[in-house]
């Protein structure tokens, strides 16, 4: 009785999706990933988070997605594994080093980073080529990683605000250390320009530091929140377009669903905020992601609270806390799973250039790439 | 060239429930039901569906008299008696088949559905009807996920190309004709098995579709059985290309007409 009902739901959603998406392609991994990292405009790297051996894969997106003009001429609608390898442990964080075929990962257990070569035309193997030591040996929850935006292969990494370090990849030499007395666990590290970065902490603190100076970082405390002991996730609007770091917008999202937008220049006042429609009872809070759209002004995507990815338009938010409804919800991962499985989205990323294209991955191993239709727009 | 009449409510009632027809014709289909069909309701939509059904019926009647007839529409095989689904609101093939067996007792109808999607509505409607044989060749992974049971279902894998596809049809059609011995065939010549189709997951070429249609019509006609065709499904943003693809069956029919001296 249950099976036909599930199929019915999926069939109905499929028909609806023909109108609500411009493109939608699905892929099934053998094991779920909690990382999706662009390695080029058409390829992404994913990796498993099982306790021992896992696959690390570079997937090429369906060519049909990119055939904007002559969609009919391009039949190829499947993802393809172009490179693959094995890890010795789970992958909790993975970043691509721009300008190289190199990715850096962390297993969430220690502060050490693994360095990988993705392989070129001649090989389909992803090889481990080395490691980078963390600044402190003991680490719970694993390190966050950010790759420097310039052409020098350097990575910023650390598990807490007190052990953040910038390391040169080829030599393993530390180039910079964030000097602060605190030891707040990090939720993310992010470069906003080539030299300026944010160390975003789970308690809502955001440290703003400049790798060119030894000066202490600036601290932006968390917004006033309604809930006790909430966790916070942060994202800053796209680094490469943010030439003046003090005019960068950041979004902070709490585990109770409060989202606050502020300006780095004016950190104490909330520019705007909203209470998002998220149900946090089922979620794996490790996997919450909030991200600015690189090419769609004012839009953010939120995932990890459920099996859906929600898109919000923050430009209509005000300074007083009000409920916000999503502009769009991608429910593909829930619709295609059994109702009792409690599928949740583990990760999402925006395409760097295509305004409404996102990739999302879920706990059931599904990976979707989708280009949604803005039905509120006059088009 | 003939022009159909609009299908009357009485005619449609031979397949569809009164309740559904009332809601459908009078615009009382709720939002959830509309989403399932893929269409927002409008009066024009209702007219179009009724004419389309009339067209399939007319093609069947003309085929009975002349041996071969082609509609320029039709193939809405996902419509069930009490609801629409997958861009299908009324099941034209079912209505035509029902009419054919009712108007002449003992008459047998074979529905050959080569649209890339299973003819689930039609299969359901004629599940217990011995005078109608439903035969569907479709891609397993295409919509609907929830399949019904035709009298003969052939589910094929993604990416099937011309040769293998044609062999598959050739492996089944003659024996179905031999065993069932229909008095008339309704042929859904859907073009969504084409490799450029946006929804279909097969890889037929224009030539493949032409050879398929030629084969089906010739095989049926050479047994002295009349055949009526409908255009079936096809999904492409390039309407001109799609229209051209849908006209393959008409051109194949012209060839059959010539070759069989009809």
Coordinates of C-alpha atoms in Angstrom, one line a residue:
Chain A
X1 CA 0.0 0.0 0.0
X2 CA 2.8 2.4 0.8
X3 CA 4.9 1.8 -2.3
X4 CA 2.2 2.9 -4.8
X5 CA 1.5 5.9 -2.8
X6 CA 5.1 7.0 -2.8
X7 CA 5.2 6.5 -6.6
X8 CA 2.1 8.6 -6.9
X9 CA 3.6 11.4 -5.0
X10 CA 6.7 11.3 -7.1
X11 CA 4.7 11.1 -10.3
X12 CA 2.7 14.2 -9.3
X13 CA 5.8 16.1 -8.3
X14 CA 7.4 15.2 -11.6
X15 CA 4.5 16.8 -13.6
X16 CA 4.6 19.8 -11.3
X17 CA 8.4 20.1 -11.7
X18 CA 8.1 20.5 -15.4
X19 CA 6.7 24.0 -14.7
X20 CA 8.6 24.9 -11.5
X21 CA 12.1 24.1 -12.8
X22 CA 13.8 25.1 -16.0
X23 CA 16.1 22.1 -15.5
X24 CA 16.3 19.3 -13.0
X25 CA 18.6 16.3 -13.1
X26 CA 19.1 13.7 -10.4
X27 CA 21.9 11.3 -9.6
X28 CA 22.2 8.6 -7.0
X29 CA 25.5 8.1 -5.1
X30 CA 26.1 4.8 -3.4
X31 CA 26.9 6.6 -0.2
X32 CA 25.7 10.1 0.8
X33 CA 28.0 13.2 0.7
X34 CA 28.0 16.2 3.0
X35 CA 30.3 18.1 0.7
X36 CA 29.8 19.5 -2.8
X37 CA 32.7 21.6 -4.1
X38 CA 33.0 23.1 -7.6
X39 CA 36.2 22.1 -9.3
X40 CA 35.3 23.8 -12.6
X41 CA 32.2 25.4 -14.1
X42 CA 30.9 21.9 -14.9
X43 CA 32.4 19.6 -12.4
X44 CA 32.0 19.1 -8.7
X45 CA 33.8 17.0 -6.1
X46 CA 31.8 14.9 -3.5
X47 CA 32.9 12.4 -0.9
X48 CA 31.3 10.0 1.6
X49 CA 31.3 10.5 5.4
X50 CA 31.1 6.9 6.6
X51 CA 33.4 5.9 9.4
X52 CA 36.1 4.2 7.5
X53 CA 36.8 3.9 3.7
X54 CA 34.8 6.3 1.5
X55 CA 34.7 7.2 -2.1
X56 CA 35.8 10.7 -3.3
X57 CA 34.5 11.5 -6.7
X58 CA 34.6 14.2 -9.3
X59 CA 31.3 14.4 -11.1
X60 CA 30.6 16.0 -14.4
X61 CA 27.2 17.6 -14.6
X62 CA 24.8 16.6 -17.3
X63 CA 25.8 18.4 -20.6
X64 CA 22.2 19.0 -21.3
X65 CA 22.1 21.5 -18.4
X66 CA 24.5 23.8 -20.2
X67 CA 23.0 23.5 -23.7
X68 CA 21.1 26.7 -23.3
X69 CA 20.4 27.4 -26.9
X70 CA 19.9 24.0 -28.5
X71 CA 18.6 21.9 -25.7
X72 CA 17.0 19.5 -28.1
X73 CA 20.3 18.7 -29.7
X74 CA 21.9 17.6 -26.5
X75 CA 20.6 14.3 -25.3
X76 CA 23.1 13.7 -22.6
X77 CA 21.2 14.2 -19.3
X78 CA 23.2 12.1 -16.9
X79 CA 25.9 12.9 -14.4
X80 CA 29.2 11.2 -15.1
X81 CA 31.9 10.1 -12.7
X82 CA 35.1 11.5 -14.3
X83 CA 37.6 10.9 -11.5
X84 CA 37.5 8.8 -8.3
X85 CA 39.5 7.6 -5.4
X86 CA 39.3 6.4 -1.8
X87 CA 39.7 8.0 1.5
X88 CA 40.7 6.4 4.8
X89 CA 38.0 8.2 6.8
X90 CA 35.0 10.4 6.5
X91 CA 35.1 13.7 4.7
X92 CA 33.5 16.5 6.6
X93 CA 35.0 19.4 4.8
X94 CA 36.3 19.7 1.3
X95 CA 37.6 22.7 -0.6
X96 CA 39.0 23.2 -4.1
X97 CA 42.2 25.2 -4.5
X98 CA 41.5 27.7 -7.3
X99 CA 43.7 27.4 -10.3
X100 CA 44.8 23.9 -9.5
X101 CA 43.5 20.3 -9.8
X102 CA 43.9 20.0 -6.0
X103 CA 41.4 19.6 -3.2
X104 CA 41.9 19.7 0.5
X105 CA 39.8 17.7 3.0
X106 CA 39.3 17.2 6.7
X107 CA 37.8 14.1 8.4
X108 CA 36.1 15.9 11.2
X109 CA 38.1 13.9 13.8
X110 CA 41.5 15.7 13.8
X111 CA 43.0 18.9 12.7
X112 CA 45.1 17.3 9.9
X113 CA 44.1 18.1 6.3
X114 CA 44.4 15.6 3.5
X115 CA 45.6 16.9 0.1
X116 CA 44.4 15.3 -3.1
X117 CA 45.2 15.6 -6.8
X118 CA 42.0 15.1 -8.9
X119 CA 43.7 13.7 -11.9
X120 CA 43.8 15.0 -15.5
X121 CA 42.9 13.8 -18.9
X122 CA 45.2 10.8 -18.7
X123 CA 44.1 9.4 -15.4
X124 CA 40.8 8.8 -13.7
X125 CA 42.2 8.4 -10.3
X126 CA 42.0 10.9 -7.4
X127 CA 45.2 10.4 -5.4
X128 CA 46.2 11.5 -2.0
X129 CA 49.4 13.5 -2.4
X130 CA 50.0 14.7 1.1
X131 CA 48.8 16.3 4.3
X132 CA 48.8 19.6 6.1
X133 CA 49.3 19.6 9.9
X134 CA 46.8 21.6 12.0
X135 CA 48.0 24.2 14.4
X136 CA 46.8 22.2 17.4
X137 CA 46.8 18.5 17.7
X138 CA 43.7 18.0 19.7
X139 CA 40.5 18.9 17.9
X140 CA 36.9 18.0 18.3
X141 CA 34.6 18.5 15.5
X142 CA 37.2 18.8 12.8
X143 CA 38.7 21.7 10.9
X144 CA 37.0 24.2 8.6
X145 CA 38.9 25.1 5.5
X146 CA 39.1 28.0 3.1
X147 CA 41.2 28.3 0.0
X148 CA 42.9 31.6 -0.7
X149 CA 41.4 33.3 -3.7
X150 CA 44.6 34.2 -5.4
X151 CA 46.7 32.0 -7.6
X152 CA 49.1 31.0 -4.7
X153 CA 47.9 27.6 -3.4
X154 CA 47.3 28.4 0.3
X155 CA 44.7 27.2 2.7
X156 CA 43.3 28.7 5.8
X157 CA 42.2 26.1 8.3
X158 CA 41.3 25.5 11.9
X159 CA 38.7 24.0 14.2
X160 CA 38.5 26.8 16.7
X161 CA 39.1 30.6 16.7
X162 CA 42.4 30.0 18.5
X163 CA 44.0 27.7 16.1
X164 CA 43.3 29.2 12.7
X165 CA 46.3 29.2 10.4
X166 CA 47.2 30.0 6.8
X167 CA 49.4 27.3 5.3
X168 CA 51.2 27.2 1.9
X169 CA 50.2 24.0 0.3
X170 CA 53.4 23.0 -1.5
X171 CA 55.8 23.5 1.3
X172 CA 53.5 23.0 4.3
X173 CA 54.8 26.2 5.8
X174 CA 52.5 28.3 8.0
X175 CA 52.3 31.8 6.7
X176 CA 49.9 33.4 9.2
X177 CA 48.3 32.6 12.4
X178 CA 45.2 34.2 13.8
X179 CA 46.1 35.5 17.2
X180 CA 43.2 35.5 19.6
X181 CA 42.7 34.3 23.2
X182 CA 39.4 32.7 22.5
X183 CA 38.8 29.1 21.5
X184 CA 35.4 29.2 20.0
X185 CA 34.5 26.2 17.7
X186 CA 34.2 27.3 14.1
X187 CA 31.3 26.8 11.8
X188 CA 33.1 28.2 8.8
X189 CA 36.2 30.0 7.4
X190 CA 35.8 32.4 4.5
X191 CA 37.9 34.8 2.5
X192 CA 36.1 38.0 1.6
X193 CA 39.1 39.4 -0.4
X194 CA 42.4 38.0 -1.1
X195 CA 43.8 38.9 2.3
X196 CA 40.8 39.5 4.5
X197 CA 38.9 36.5 6.0
X198 CA 36.1 35.7 8.4
X199 CA 36.4 33.1 11.1
X200 CA 32.7 32.3 11.9
X201 CA 32.0 30.6 15.2
X202 CA 29.2 28.4 16.2
X203 CA 28.4 30.7 19.0
X204 CA 27.7 33.5 16.6
X205 CA 31.0 35.4 17.0
X206 CA 32.6 36.5 13.7
X207 CA 36.3 37.4 13.7
X208 CA 37.4 39.6 10.8
X209 CA 41.1 39.4 10.2
X210 CA 43.7 40.5 7.6
X211 CA 46.5 38.1 6.8
X212 CA 48.8 41.0 6.0
X213 CA 48.9 42.3 9.5
X214 CA 49.6 40.9 12.9
X215 CA 47.0 43.1 14.5
X216 CA 44.3 41.4 16.5
X217 CA 41.1 40.6 14.6
X218 CA 37.9 42.6 14.9
X219 CA 35.1 40.8 16.6
X220 CA 31.5 41.0 15.6
X221 CA 29.4 39.5 18.3
X222 CA 26.2 37.5 17.6
X223 CA 22.9 39.2 17.1
X224 CA 20.5 39.2 20.0
X225 CA 18.6 36.0 19.7
X226 CA 15.4 34.8 21.2
X227 CA 16.7 31.3 21.9
X228 CA 19.2 30.1 24.5
X229 CA 22.3 28.3 23.4
X230 CA 21.6 28.4 19.7
X231 CA 24.1 27.6 17.1
X232 CA 25.0 30.0 14.3
X233 CA 26.1 29.6 10.7
X234 CA 27.4 32.5 8.6
X235 CA 28.0 33.4 5.0
X236 CA 29.5 36.6 3.5
X237 CA 28.5 37.8 0.1
X238 CA 30.9 36.8 -2.7
X239 CA 34.5 37.4 -2.0
X240 CA 35.7 38.3 -5.4
X241 CA 33.2 41.1 -5.9
X242 CA 33.7 42.5 -2.5
X243 CA 36.5 44.8 -3.2
X244 CA 35.8 46.9 -0.1
X245 CA 35.7 44.4 2.8
X246 CA 33.8 46.9 5.0
X247 CA 30.9 46.9 2.6
X248 CA 30.4 43.2 2.7
X249 CA 27.1 41.8 3.8
X250 CA 27.0 38.8 6.0
X251 CA 24.0 36.6 6.8
X252 CA 23.9 34.8 10.1
X253 CA 21.4 31.9 10.6
X254 CA 20.6 30.4 14.0
X255 CA 19.5 26.9 14.8
X256 CA 16.1 28.3 15.8
X257 CA 15.7 29.7 12.3
X258 CA 16.5 33.4 12.9
X259 CA 18.4 34.9 10.0
X260 CA 20.1 38.3 10.4
X261 CA 21.7 40.3 7.7
X262 CA 24.4 42.8 8.6
X263 CA 27.1 45.0 7.1
X264 CA 30.7 44.3 8.1
X265 CA 31.1 48.1 8.3
X266 CA 28.3 48.4 10.8
X267 CA 28.4 45.2 12.7
X268 CA 26.3 46.0 15.7
X269 CA 23.1 47.0 14.0
X270 CA 21.1 44.4 12.1
X271 CA 20.5 45.7 8.6
X272 CA 17.5 43.3 8.4
X273 CA 16.3 40.1 9.8
X274 CA 13.6 37.4 9.5
X275 CA 12.3 34.3 11.2
X276 CA 12.6 31.5 8.7
X277 CA 10.1 28.7 8.3
X278 CA 12.4 25.9 9.4
X279 CA 11.5 22.9 11.5
X280 CA 14.6 22.0 13.5
X281 CA 13.5 18.9 15.3
X282 CA 14.7 16.4 12.8
X283 CA 17.8 17.9 11.6
X284 CA 21.4 17.1 11.8
X285 CA 22.6 20.5 12.8
X286 CA 26.1 19.7 11.6
X287 CA 24.9 20.0 8.0
X288 CA 23.1 23.3 8.0
X289 CA 24.3 25.6 5.2
X290 CA 23.3 29.2 4.5
X291 CA 24.7 30.8 1.4
X292 CA 24.4 34.0 -0.6
X293 CA 23.5 33.6 -4.3
X294 CA 26.6 34.7 -6.3
X295 CA 24.5 35.9 -9.2
X296 CA 21.1 36.8 -7.8
X297 CA 21.1 39.9 -5.7
X298 CA 19.9 39.6 -2.2
X299 CA 18.9 35.9 -2.4
X300 CA 20.1 33.2 0.1
X301 CA 19.7 29.5 0.2
X302 CA 19.2 27.5 3.4
X303 CA 19.4 23.8 3.9
X304 CA 20.0 21.2 6.6
X305 CA 16.8 21.6 8.6
X306 CA 14.8 19.2 6.6
X307 CA 14.7 17.5 3.2
X308 CA 14.2 20.8 1.4
X309 CA 16.4 23.6 0.2
X310 CA 14.8 27.0 0.7
X311 CA 15.5 30.2 -1.3
X312 CA 14.7 33.5 0.4
X313 CA 14.8 37.0 -1.0
X314 CA 16.4 39.0 1.8
X315 CA 15.9 42.4 0.0
X316 CA 12.3 42.5 1.3
X317 CA 13.3 41.9 4.9
X318 CA 13.1 44.7 7.5
X319 CA 14.8 45.6 10.7
X320 CA 12.0 44.2 12.9
X321 CA 11.9 40.4 13.2
X322 CA 9.1 39.0 11.0
X323 CA 8.3 35.7 9.5
X324 CA 9.6 35.2 6.0
X325 CA 8.3 32.8 3.4
X326 CA 10.7 31.2 1.0
X327 CA 10.7 32.4 -2.6
X328 CA 11.2 28.8 -3.7
X329 CA 11.5 25.4 -2.1
X330 CA 13.3 22.4 -3.7
X331 CA 11.5 19.4 -2.3
X332 CA 13.0 16.8 -4.7
X333 CA 14.9 15.0 -2.0
X334 CA 11.9 14.4 0.3
X335 CA 9.5 13.6 -2.5
X336 CA 11.7 10.8 -3.8
X337 CA 12.3 9.2 -0.5
X338 CA 10.2 7.1 1.8
X339 CA 8.2 9.2 4.3
X340 CA 9.6 7.6 7.4
X341 CA 13.3 7.9 6.4
X342 CA 13.7 11.4 7.6
X343 CA 15.8 12.4 4.7
X344 CA 17.6 15.7 5.1
X345 CA 19.7 17.8 2.8
X346 CA 23.4 17.6 3.8
X347 CA 24.8 20.3 1.5
X348 CA 24.0 22.7 -1.2
X349 CA 25.9 25.1 -3.4
X350 CA 25.0 27.8 -6.0
X351 CA 26.4 27.7 -9.4
X352 CA 29.0 30.5 -9.6
X353 CA 27.5 32.2 -12.6
X354 CA 24.1 30.8 -13.5
X355 CA 21.7 32.9 -11.4
X356 CA 19.2 30.2 -10.4
X357 CA 21.2 26.9 -10.6
X358 CA 22.0 25.0 -7.5
X359 CA 23.3 21.6 -6.5
X360 CA 22.0 19.8 -3.4
X361 CA 22.8 16.5 -1.8
X362 CA 20.8 14.6 0.8
X363 CA 21.3 11.9 3.4
X364 CA 19.9 9.2 1.1
X365 CA 22.8 9.7 -1.4
X366 CA 20.8 11.7 -3.9
X367 CA 22.4 14.6 -5.7
X368 CA 20.3 17.0 -7.6
X369 CA 21.2 19.9 -9.9
X370 CA 18.3 22.2 -10.5
X371 CA 17.5 25.5 -12.2
X372 CA 14.3 26.9 -10.6
X373 CA 11.7 29.2 -12.1
X374 CA 11.0 32.4 -10.3
X375 CA 7.2 32.3 -10.4
X376 CA 6.9 35.6 -8.6
X377 CA 8.7 37.4 -11.5
X378 CA 6.7 38.7 -14.4
X379 CA 8.5 36.5 -16.9
Chain B
X1 CA -9.4 15.6 -44.8
X2 CA -12.2 15.4 -42.3
X3 CA -13.1 17.6 -39.4
X4 CA -14.3 16.0 -36.2
X5 CA -17.3 16.8 -34.1
X6 CA -16.9 17.7 -30.4
X7 CA -17.2 14.6 -28.3
X8 CA -20.6 14.6 -26.5
X9 CA -20.9 14.1 -22.8
X10 CA -22.8 10.9 -23.5
X11 CA -19.9 9.5 -25.6
X12 CA -17.4 10.5 -22.9
X13 CA -19.5 8.8 -20.3
X14 CA -18.7 5.4 -21.7
X15 CA -15.2 5.8 -20.2
X16 CA -15.3 8.7 -17.7
X17 CA -17.3 9.0 -14.6
X18 CA -20.2 11.5 -14.5
X19 CA -18.7 13.2 -11.5
X20 CA -15.4 13.8 -13.3
X21 CA -17.0 15.0 -16.5
X22 CA -19.2 17.4 -14.6
X23 CA -16.2 18.9 -12.8
X24 CA -14.1 18.9 -15.8
X25 CA -16.6 20.5 -18.2
X26 CA -17.7 23.0 -15.6
X27 CA -14.3 24.0 -14.3
X28 CA -14.5 22.5 -10.8
X29 CA -11.2 20.7 -10.9
X30 CA -9.3 21.6 -7.7
X31 CA -5.8 23.0 -7.7
X32 CA -4.2 19.7 -6.6
X33 CA -5.9 17.8 -9.4
X34 CA -4.9 20.5 -11.9
X35 CA -1.3 20.3 -10.8
X36 CA -1.4 16.5 -11.4
X37 CA -2.6 17.0 -15.0
X38 CA 0.0 19.8 -15.7
X39 CA -2.7 22.2 -17.0
X40 CA -4.5 25.1 -15.4
X41 CA -8.2 24.7 -16.3
X42 CA -9.8 26.8 -18.9
X43 CA -12.8 26.6 -21.2
X44 CA -10.6 26.4 -24.2
X45 CA -8.8 23.5 -22.8
X46 CA -12.0 21.6 -22.3
X47 CA -13.1 22.3 -25.9
X48 CA -9.7 21.2 -27.2
X49 CA -9.8 17.9 -25.3
X50 CA -13.3 17.1 -26.5
X51 CA -12.4 17.9 -30.1
X52 CA -9.3 15.8 -29.8
X53 CA -11.3 12.8 -28.6
X54 CA -13.8 13.4 -31.4
X55 CA -10.8 13.4 -33.8
X56 CA -9.6 10.0 -32.6
X57 CA -13.1 8.6 -32.9
X58 CA -13.4 10.0 -36.4
X59 CA -10.1 8.5 -37.5
X60 CA -11.3 5.1 -36.2
X61 CA -14.5 5.4 -38.2
X62 CA -12.7 6.5 -41.4
X63 CA -10.2 3.7 -40.9
X64 CA -13.1 1.2 -40.8
X65 CA -14.3 2.5 -44.1
X66 CA -11.0 3.3 -45.9
X67 CA -8.5 1.1 -44.2
X68 CA -6.1 3.8 -42.9
X69 CA -6.7 7.1 -41.3
X70 CA -4.5 9.5 -39.3
X71 CA -5.5 12.1 -36.7
X72 CA -3.4 15.2 -36.3
X73 CA -3.9 15.0 -32.5
X74 CA -4.7 12.3 -29.9
X75 CA -2.9 9.9 -27.6
X76 CA -4.0 11.2 -24.2
X77 CA -3.4 7.8 -22.6
X78 CA -2.7 8.9 -19.0
X79 CA -6.3 9.9 -18.4
X80 CA -8.2 7.6 -16.0
X81 CA -12.0 7.4 -15.7
X82 CA -12.2 9.8 -12.8
X83 CA -9.1 12.0 -13.1
X84 CA -6.6 13.4 -15.5
X85 CA -2.8 13.0 -15.2
X86 CA 0.4 13.8 -17.1
X87 CA -1.1 16.3 -19.6
X88 CA -4.0 14.0 -20.4
X89 CA -7.6 14.9 -19.4
X90 CA -9.8 12.7 -21.4
X91 CA -8.7 9.3 -22.7
X92 CA -9.4 9.6 -26.5
X93 CA -8.1 6.1 -27.3
X94 CA -10.3 4.5 -24.7
X95 CA -13.3 6.5 -25.7
X96 CA -12.8 5.5 -29.4
X97 CA -12.2 1.8 -28.5
X98 CA -15.2 1.7 -26.2
X99 CA -17.3 3.2 -28.9
X100 CA -16.0 0.7 -31.5
X101 CA -16.8 -2.4 -29.4
X102 CA -20.2 -1.1 -28.3
X103 CA -21.4 -0.2 -31.8
X104 CA -20.6 -3.6 -33.2
X105 CA -20.9 -6.5 -30.7
X106 CA -18.0 -8.9 -30.9
X107 CA -15.7 -6.4 -32.5
X108 CA -12.2 -6.5 -31.2
X109 CA -9.8 -3.6 -30.9
X110 CA -6.0 -3.7 -30.5
X111 CA -4.4 -0.5 -29.1
X112 CA -0.7 -0.3 -30.0
X113 CA 0.9 2.3 -27.8
X114 CA 4.5 3.2 -28.8
X115 CA 4.6 6.5 -26.9
X116 CA 7.7 6.4 -24.6
X117 CA 5.4 6.6 -21.6
X118 CA 3.2 3.6 -20.6
X119 CA -0.4 4.0 -21.6
X120 CA -1.4 3.5 -18.0
X121 CA -4.9 5.1 -18.2
X122 CA -5.8 2.9 -21.2
X123 CA -4.4 -0.2 -19.5
X124 CA -6.5 0.4 -16.4
X125 CA -9.7 1.1 -18.3
X126 CA -9.5 -2.1 -20.3
X127 CA -8.0 -4.4 -17.7
X128 CA -11.1 -6.6 -17.6
X129 CA -12.3 -6.0 -21.2
X130 CA -11.6 -9.1 -23.4
X131 CA -12.5 -7.3 -26.6
X132 CA -9.8 -4.6 -26.2
X133 CA -6.1 -5.6 -26.1
X134 CA -3.7 -3.0 -24.8
X135 CA -0.1 -3.3 -25.9
X136 CA 2.5 -0.7 -24.7
X137 CA 6.2 -0.4 -25.4
X138 CA 7.7 2.2 -23.1
X139 CA 10.8 3.2 -21.2
X140 CA 10.8 1.8 -17.7
X141 CA 12.3 4.9 -16.2
X142 CA 10.0 7.4 -17.7
X143 CA 6.7 8.7 -16.2
X144 CA 4.6 7.2 -14.6
X145 CA 6.7 5.5 -12.0
X146 CA 3.6 3.7 -10.9
X147 CA 2.8 1.4 -13.8
X148 CA -0.5 -0.2 -14.6
X149 CA -0.9 -3.6 -16.3
X150 CA -1.5 -3.6 -20.0
X151 CA -2.4 -6.8 -21.7
X152 CA 1.2 -6.7 -23.0
X153 CA 3.8 -4.4 -21.5
X154 CA 7.3 -4.2 -22.9
X155 CA 9.5 -2.1 -20.7
X156 CA 12.7 -1.0 -22.4
X157 CA 16.0 0.4 -21.0
X158 CA 17.2 4.0 -21.3
X159 CA 19.2 4.9 -24.4
X160 CA 17.7 2.3 -26.7
X161 CA 18.5 3.1 -30.3
X162 CA 16.8 2.5 -33.7
X163 CA 17.8 -1.1 -34.4
X164 CA 17.1 -2.6 -31.0
X165 CA 13.9 -0.6 -30.6
X166 CA 12.6 -1.8 -34.0
X167 CA 13.6 -5.4 -33.2
X168 CA 11.6 -5.1 -30.0
X169 CA 8.5 -4.0 -31.8
X170 CA 9.0 -6.6 -34.5
X171 CA 9.3 -9.3 -31.8
X172 CA 5.9 -8.6 -30.5
X173 CA 3.5 -7.0 -32.9
X174 CA 3.0 -9.9 -35.4
X175 CA 2.2 -12.4 -32.6
X176 CA -0.2 -10.1 -30.9
X177 CA -2.0 -9.7 -34.2
X178 CA -1.9 -13.4 -34.8
X179 CA -3.2 -14.4 -31.4
X180 CA -5.7 -11.6 -30.7
X181 CA -6.9 -11.1 -34.3
X182 CA -8.3 -7.6 -33.9
X183 CA -10.9 -6.1 -36.2
X184 CA -9.3 -2.7 -35.9
X185 CA -6.1 -1.2 -34.6
X186 CA -5.6 2.1 -32.8
X187 CA -2.0 3.1 -33.1
X188 CA -0.4 5.7 -30.8
X189 CA 2.7 6.9 -32.7
X190 CA 4.2 9.0 -30.0
X191 CA 7.5 10.7 -31.0
X192 CA 8.9 11.0 -27.5
X193 CA 11.2 7.9 -28.0
X194 CA 13.2 10.4 -30.1
X195 CA 16.7 11.1 -28.8
X196 CA 16.1 14.9 -28.8
X197 CA 12.9 14.5 -26.8
X198 CA 13.2 16.5 -23.5
X199 CA 11.4 13.9 -21.4
X200 CA 11.9 10.6 -23.2
X201 CA 15.0 8.6 -22.3
X202 CA 15.4 6.7 -25.6
X203 CA 17.5 7.5 -28.6
X204 CA 15.5 7.0 -31.8
X205 CA 16.3 9.1 -34.9
X206 CA 13.8 10.6 -37.3
X207 CA 14.6 7.7 -39.6
X208 CA 13.9 5.3 -36.7
X209 CA 10.5 6.7 -36.0
X210 CA 9.6 6.6 -39.7
X211 CA 10.7 3.0 -40.0
X212 CA 8.7 2.2 -36.9
X213 CA 5.5 3.8 -38.1
X214 CA 6.0 2.2 -41.6
X215 CA 6.4 -1.2 -40.0
X216 CA 3.4 -1.0 -37.7
X217 CA 1.0 0.3 -40.3
X218 CA 2.2 -2.1 -43.1
X219 CA 2.1 -5.1 -40.8
X220 CA -1.5 -4.3 -39.7
X221 CA -2.8 -3.3 -43.2
X222 CA -1.2 -6.2 -44.9
X223 CA -3.3 -8.5 -42.7
X224 CA -6.4 -6.7 -43.9
X225 CA -6.9 -4.9 -40.6
X226 CA -7.8 -1.2 -40.6
X227 CA -5.6 1.1 -38.6
X228 CA -6.2 4.6 -37.2
X229 CA -3.3 6.6 -35.8
X230 CA -2.9 9.3 -33.3
X231 CA 0.2 11.5 -32.8
X232 CA 0.9 10.7 -29.2
X233 CA 3.4 12.4 -27.0
X234 CA 6.5 14.6 -27.9
X235 CA 8.2 17.2 -25.8
X236 CA 10.5 19.9 -27.2
X237 CA 10.8 23.6 -26.8
X238 CA 11.3 23.9 -30.6
X239 CA 7.7 23.6 -31.7
X240 CA 8.6 23.6 -35.4
X241 CA 10.9 20.7 -35.0
X242 CA 8.4 18.9 -32.9
X243 CA 5.6 19.4 -35.4
X244 CA 7.8 18.0 -38.1
X245 CA 8.5 15.0 -36.0
X246 CA 4.8 14.4 -35.4
X247 CA 4.2 14.5 -39.1
X248 CA 6.4 11.5 -39.6
X249 CA 3.5 9.1 -39.1
X250 CA 1.4 11.0 -41.7
X251 CA 4.2 10.7 -44.2
X252 CA 4.7 7.0 -43.4
X253 CA 1.0 6.5 -43.9
X254 CA 1.1 8.1 -47.3
X255 CA 3.9 5.6 -48.2
X256 CA 1.8 2.7 -46.9
X257 CA -1.2 3.9 -48.8
X258 CA 0.8 4.0 -52.0
X259 CA 2.5 0.7 -51.5
X260 CA -0.6 -1.2 -50.5
X261 CA -2.6 0.2 -53.3
X262 CA -5.2 1.6 -51.1

